[in-house]
Amino acid sequence: MNDIPYLLRGVQPMTTESSVLISSSKYLNDPRLREWVANIALKRNGPDMPAQAEMYPLIALLDELQDKHRIEELFTAERKKNPVMDAWFNEWFLSDYDADYFKQFDEGSLGHIFYRDVIEKNFEIVIYEKPQAKTQFEYFLYRAGQNHDLEHILTGGDFNYMGELVPAWFRITNQFKHLSPELATEVSLSYLFVTMRYSIRTLLHYPTVWQTCQNAIERGMKCGHASGPLFMAKYEPVFHLPLAEARLALDVHEAEFVDTTGPSMVWAGRDAA
């Protein structure tokens, strides 16, 4: 025993009759996800693969790997002890606005800020098309997609690479605050992978950006801890309100906006202006 290094004590080599790599983790067992994680964590940034394109194959992978039946059970159990969530699912509200809808709002309002920061900059309101939701999990994901850019504004995340960390860490933190741990895990997986690529690659390759990265994570977590369940928000009733009032109406607290344009340009491999 004394000849075994301290950190290696307790290691139990395992054997298997399997002829291929296999583990107790369904995520590790998937060769596509292993390759994706290795590339996304260790690569440098380049114009040949924009960061926003990196998530596209992951969505399909997670769709295959997650146990949909178990997730439906978790949502059903959550609804039994959470009447607010039960009412949210029963309403099954879906936004139907288009770009022109936001032209009506006064300057300084949440609706005007959304028009200025999203629509006038030619961002797509819907990042990727999803079919109409039929299950509880599909509905949860559908609303998350509809509201993602609004969550940027509500939580203080700039519309650039480092700004993505704020709503992502808000979501992870906020979902673990308001949902059971197993359900929070299932609905947080994509956000975890989003943040992994930014945080690991920043520390490995872009050290001058690290403090911006860390601050964005901290701001998202702080806001997530302090706020109500924003993932169930309906924004239409508050689009006309000034941002500060809209945040209060939606029970969002401790949000702080930081301009992360320059560090995001460095992270993307371009000189900051």
Coordinates of C-alpha atoms in Angstrom, one line a residue:
M1 CA 0.0 0.0 0.0
N2 CA 2.8 2.4 0.9
D3 CA 4.3 1.9 -2.6
I4 CA 1.1 3.2 -4.3
P5 CA 1.0 7.0 -4.8
Y6 CA -1.6 8.6 -2.5
L7 CA -3.8 9.9 -5.3
L8 CA -3.9 6.5 -6.9
R9 CA -5.0 4.6 -3.8
G10 CA -8.5 3.1 -4.2
V11 CA -8.3 2.8 -8.0
Q12 CA -9.8 -0.6 -9.1
P13 CA -8.9 -1.7 -12.6
M14 CA -11.9 -3.0 -14.4
T15 CA -12.2 -5.7 -17.0
T16 CA -14.9 -6.4 -19.6
E17 CA -15.7 -8.8 -22.4
S18 CA -16.7 -5.9 -24.6
S19 CA -14.6 -5.4 -27.7
V20 CA -15.4 -1.7 -27.8
L21 CA -14.9 1.2 -25.5
I22 CA -17.7 1.2 -22.8
S23 CA -18.3 2.9 -19.5
S24 CA -21.0 3.6 -17.0
S25 CA -21.6 7.0 -18.7
K26 CA -23.9 7.1 -21.7
Y27 CA -22.3 10.4 -22.6
L28 CA -18.8 8.9 -22.7
N29 CA -20.1 5.9 -24.6
D30 CA -21.1 8.0 -27.5
P31 CA -18.1 8.5 -29.9
R32 CA -19.7 11.5 -31.6
L33 CA -20.0 13.3 -28.3
R34 CA -16.5 12.4 -27.2
E35 CA -15.2 13.9 -30.4
W36 CA -17.4 17.0 -30.1
V37 CA -16.3 17.6 -26.5
A38 CA -12.6 17.2 -27.3
N39 CA -12.8 19.6 -30.3
I40 CA -15.0 22.2 -28.6
A41 CA -12.9 22.3 -25.4
L42 CA -9.4 22.3 -26.8
K43 CA -9.6 24.1 -30.2
R44 CA -8.7 27.6 -31.0
N45 CA -11.3 29.8 -32.8
G46 CA -11.2 30.3 -36.5
P47 CA -13.3 31.7 -39.3
D48 CA -13.8 28.2 -40.8
M49 CA -16.1 27.2 -37.9
P50 CA -18.1 30.0 -36.4
A51 CA -18.8 29.5 -32.7
Q52 CA -22.6 29.6 -33.3
A53 CA -22.4 26.7 -35.7
E54 CA -20.7 24.5 -33.1
M55 CA -23.9 23.9 -31.1
Y56 CA -25.9 22.6 -34.0
P57 CA -24.7 19.0 -34.0
L58 CA -24.9 18.9 -30.2
I59 CA -28.6 19.5 -30.1
A60 CA -29.2 16.4 -32.2
L61 CA -26.8 14.4 -30.0
L62 CA -28.6 15.4 -26.8
D63 CA -31.9 14.7 -28.3
E64 CA -30.8 11.1 -28.9
L65 CA -29.1 10.6 -25.5
Q66 CA -31.6 12.0 -23.1
D67 CA -34.3 9.7 -21.7
K68 CA -37.4 11.5 -22.8
H69 CA -39.8 9.1 -20.9
R70 CA -37.9 9.8 -17.7
I71 CA -37.9 13.6 -18.3
E72 CA -41.7 13.5 -18.8
E73 CA -42.0 11.7 -15.5
L74 CA -39.9 14.4 -13.8
F75 CA -42.0 17.2 -15.2
T76 CA -45.2 15.4 -14.2
A77 CA -43.9 15.0 -10.6
E78 CA -42.7 18.6 -10.5
R79 CA -46.2 19.8 -11.6
K80 CA -47.8 17.9 -8.7
K81 CA -45.8 20.0 -6.1
N82 CA -45.6 23.2 -8.1
P83 CA -49.0 24.7 -8.9
V84 CA -47.4 27.6 -10.8
M85 CA -45.6 25.3 -13.2
D86 CA -48.8 23.2 -13.5
A87 CA -50.7 26.3 -14.6
W88 CA -47.9 27.3 -17.0
F89 CA -48.2 24.0 -18.7
N90 CA -51.9 24.0 -18.8
E91 CA -51.9 27.4 -20.5
W92 CA -49.3 26.2 -23.1
F93 CA -48.8 29.8 -24.2
L94 CA -46.7 30.4 -27.3
S95 CA -45.5 33.8 -28.6
D96 CA -46.6 34.7 -32.1
Y97 CA -45.0 38.1 -32.7
D98 CA -42.9 39.0 -35.7
A99 CA -40.2 41.6 -36.3
D100 CA -42.8 44.4 -37.2
Y101 CA -44.6 43.8 -33.9
F102 CA -41.8 45.5 -32.0
K103 CA -41.8 48.8 -34.0
Q104 CA -44.7 50.1 -31.8
F105 CA -42.8 50.3 -28.5
D106 CA -41.4 53.5 -27.0
E107 CA -37.7 54.1 -26.6
G108 CA -36.4 52.7 -23.4
S109 CA -39.0 50.0 -23.1
L110 CA -38.2 46.3 -23.2
G111 CA -39.9 45.9 -26.6
H112 CA -37.8 48.8 -28.1
I113 CA -34.6 47.4 -26.7
F114 CA -35.4 44.1 -28.2
Y115 CA -36.0 45.8 -31.6
R116 CA -32.8 47.8 -31.3
D117 CA -30.5 45.0 -30.2
V118 CA -32.0 42.0 -32.0
I119 CA -34.1 42.9 -35.0
E120 CA -32.3 46.0 -36.3
K121 CA -29.0 44.0 -36.1
N122 CA -30.6 41.3 -38.3
F123 CA -30.5 38.6 -35.7
E124 CA -33.1 35.9 -36.2
I125 CA -35.9 35.9 -33.7
V126 CA -35.9 32.1 -33.9
I127 CA -32.3 30.7 -33.7
Y128 CA -33.3 27.3 -35.2
E129 CA -36.7 26.0 -36.2
K130 CA -38.3 23.4 -33.9
P131 CA -41.6 21.5 -34.5
Q132 CA -44.6 22.4 -32.5
A133 CA -44.3 21.0 -29.0
K134 CA -46.3 17.9 -28.2
T135 CA -44.6 16.9 -24.9
Q136 CA -43.8 18.8 -21.7
F137 CA -40.1 18.7 -22.5
E138 CA -40.7 19.9 -26.0
Y139 CA -42.8 22.8 -24.8
F140 CA -40.1 23.7 -22.2
L141 CA -37.4 23.8 -25.0
Y142 CA -39.7 25.6 -27.4
R143 CA -40.3 28.4 -24.9
A144 CA -36.5 28.5 -24.1
G145 CA -35.8 29.1 -27.8
Q146 CA -38.4 31.8 -28.1
N147 CA -37.2 33.7 -25.1
H148 CA -33.4 33.3 -25.4
D149 CA -32.7 36.8 -26.8
L150 CA -35.0 38.3 -24.3
E151 CA -33.2 36.6 -21.5
H152 CA -30.0 38.3 -22.7
I153 CA -31.6 41.6 -22.1
L154 CA -33.3 40.7 -18.8
T155 CA -30.2 39.2 -17.3
G156 CA -27.6 41.7 -18.6
G157 CA -25.9 39.6 -21.2
D158 CA -24.4 41.4 -24.2
F159 CA -25.1 40.1 -27.7
N160 CA -21.7 38.6 -28.4
Y161 CA -19.6 35.6 -27.4
M162 CA -18.8 36.5 -23.8
G163 CA -22.3 37.8 -23.4
E164 CA -23.7 34.3 -24.0
L165 CA -22.3 33.2 -20.7
V166 CA -24.6 35.4 -18.7
P167 CA -28.0 34.0 -19.7
A168 CA -26.5 30.5 -19.9
W169 CA -25.3 30.6 -16.3
F170 CA -28.5 32.4 -15.3
R171 CA -30.5 29.5 -16.7
I172 CA -28.4 26.8 -15.0
T173 CA -28.5 28.5 -11.6
N174 CA -32.1 29.6 -11.8
Q175 CA -33.3 26.1 -12.9
F176 CA -31.5 24.4 -10.0
K177 CA -33.0 27.0 -7.7
H178 CA -36.6 26.3 -8.8
L179 CA -36.6 22.7 -10.0
S180 CA -35.7 19.3 -8.5
P181 CA -32.0 18.5 -9.1
E182 CA -32.6 15.7 -11.6
L183 CA -35.0 17.7 -13.7
A184 CA -32.8 20.8 -13.5
T185 CA -29.9 18.7 -14.8
E186 CA -31.8 17.5 -17.8
V187 CA -33.0 21.0 -18.8
S188 CA -29.5 22.5 -18.2
L189 CA -27.4 20.2 -20.3
S190 CA -27.2 22.3 -23.4
Y191 CA -26.3 25.4 -21.4
L192 CA -23.5 23.5 -19.7
F193 CA -22.0 22.6 -23.1
V194 CA -22.4 26.2 -24.3
T195 CA -20.4 27.5 -21.3
M196 CA -17.8 24.8 -21.5
R197 CA -16.6 25.9 -24.9
Y198 CA -16.3 29.5 -23.8
S199 CA -14.7 29.0 -20.4
I200 CA -12.2 26.2 -21.3
R201 CA -11.1 27.7 -24.6
T202 CA -10.7 31.2 -23.0
L203 CA -8.5 29.9 -20.3
L204 CA -6.4 27.8 -22.7
H205 CA -6.0 30.3 -25.5
Y206 CA -7.2 33.8 -24.7
P207 CA -5.9 34.7 -21.2
T208 CA -6.5 38.4 -21.6
V209 CA -10.2 37.6 -21.9
W210 CA -10.4 35.3 -18.9
Q211 CA -11.5 37.9 -16.3
T212 CA -14.3 39.1 -18.7
C213 CA -15.3 35.4 -19.0
Q214 CA -15.3 34.9 -15.2
N215 CA -17.2 38.1 -14.6
A216 CA -19.9 37.0 -17.1
I217 CA -20.3 33.7 -15.3
E218 CA -20.5 35.3 -11.9
R219 CA -23.1 37.9 -13.1
G220 CA -25.3 35.2 -14.6
M221 CA -25.1 33.1 -11.4
K222 CA -25.8 36.0 -9.1
C223 CA -28.8 37.0 -11.1
G224 CA -30.0 33.4 -11.3
H225 CA -29.8 33.0 -7.6
A226 CA -31.7 36.2 -6.9
S227 CA -34.5 35.8 -9.4
G228 CA -37.8 34.0 -9.7
P229 CA -38.4 31.2 -12.3
L230 CA -37.8 33.3 -15.5
F231 CA -38.0 30.2 -17.6
M232 CA -41.8 30.4 -17.2
A233 CA -42.1 34.1 -18.1
K234 CA -44.6 35.6 -20.5
Y235 CA -43.0 38.8 -21.9
E236 CA -45.9 40.2 -23.9
P237 CA -47.5 42.0 -20.9
V238 CA -44.2 43.8 -20.1
F239 CA -42.9 44.8 -23.5
H240 CA -44.1 48.3 -23.0
L241 CA -42.4 48.8 -19.7
P242 CA -39.0 50.4 -19.1
L243 CA -36.3 47.7 -18.7
A244 CA -36.0 48.2 -14.9
E245 CA -39.7 47.9 -14.4
A246 CA -40.0 44.9 -16.7
R247 CA -37.3 43.2 -14.6
L248 CA -39.2 43.8 -11.4
A249 CA -42.5 42.6 -13.0
L250 CA -40.8 39.4 -14.0
D251 CA -39.0 39.0 -10.7
V252 CA -35.5 39.4 -12.1
H253 CA -33.0 40.9 -9.7
E254 CA -29.2 41.6 -9.5
A255 CA -28.9 42.0 -13.3
E256 CA -25.9 44.0 -14.4
F257 CA -25.0 44.8 -18.0
V258 CA -21.4 44.9 -19.0
D259 CA -20.2 45.7 -22.6
T260 CA -18.2 42.7 -23.6
T261 CA -17.7 43.7 -27.3
G262 CA -13.9 44.1 -27.2
P263 CA -13.1 40.9 -25.3
S264 CA -15.5 39.0 -27.6
M265 CA -13.6 40.2 -30.6
V266 CA -10.3 39.1 -29.2
W267 CA -11.9 35.7 -28.3
A268 CA -13.1 35.4 -31.9
G269 CA -9.5 36.0 -33.2
R270 CA -10.1 39.6 -34.3
D271 CA -8.4 42.7 -32.8
A272 CA -10.7 44.7 -30.5
A273 CA -11.8 48.0 -32.1

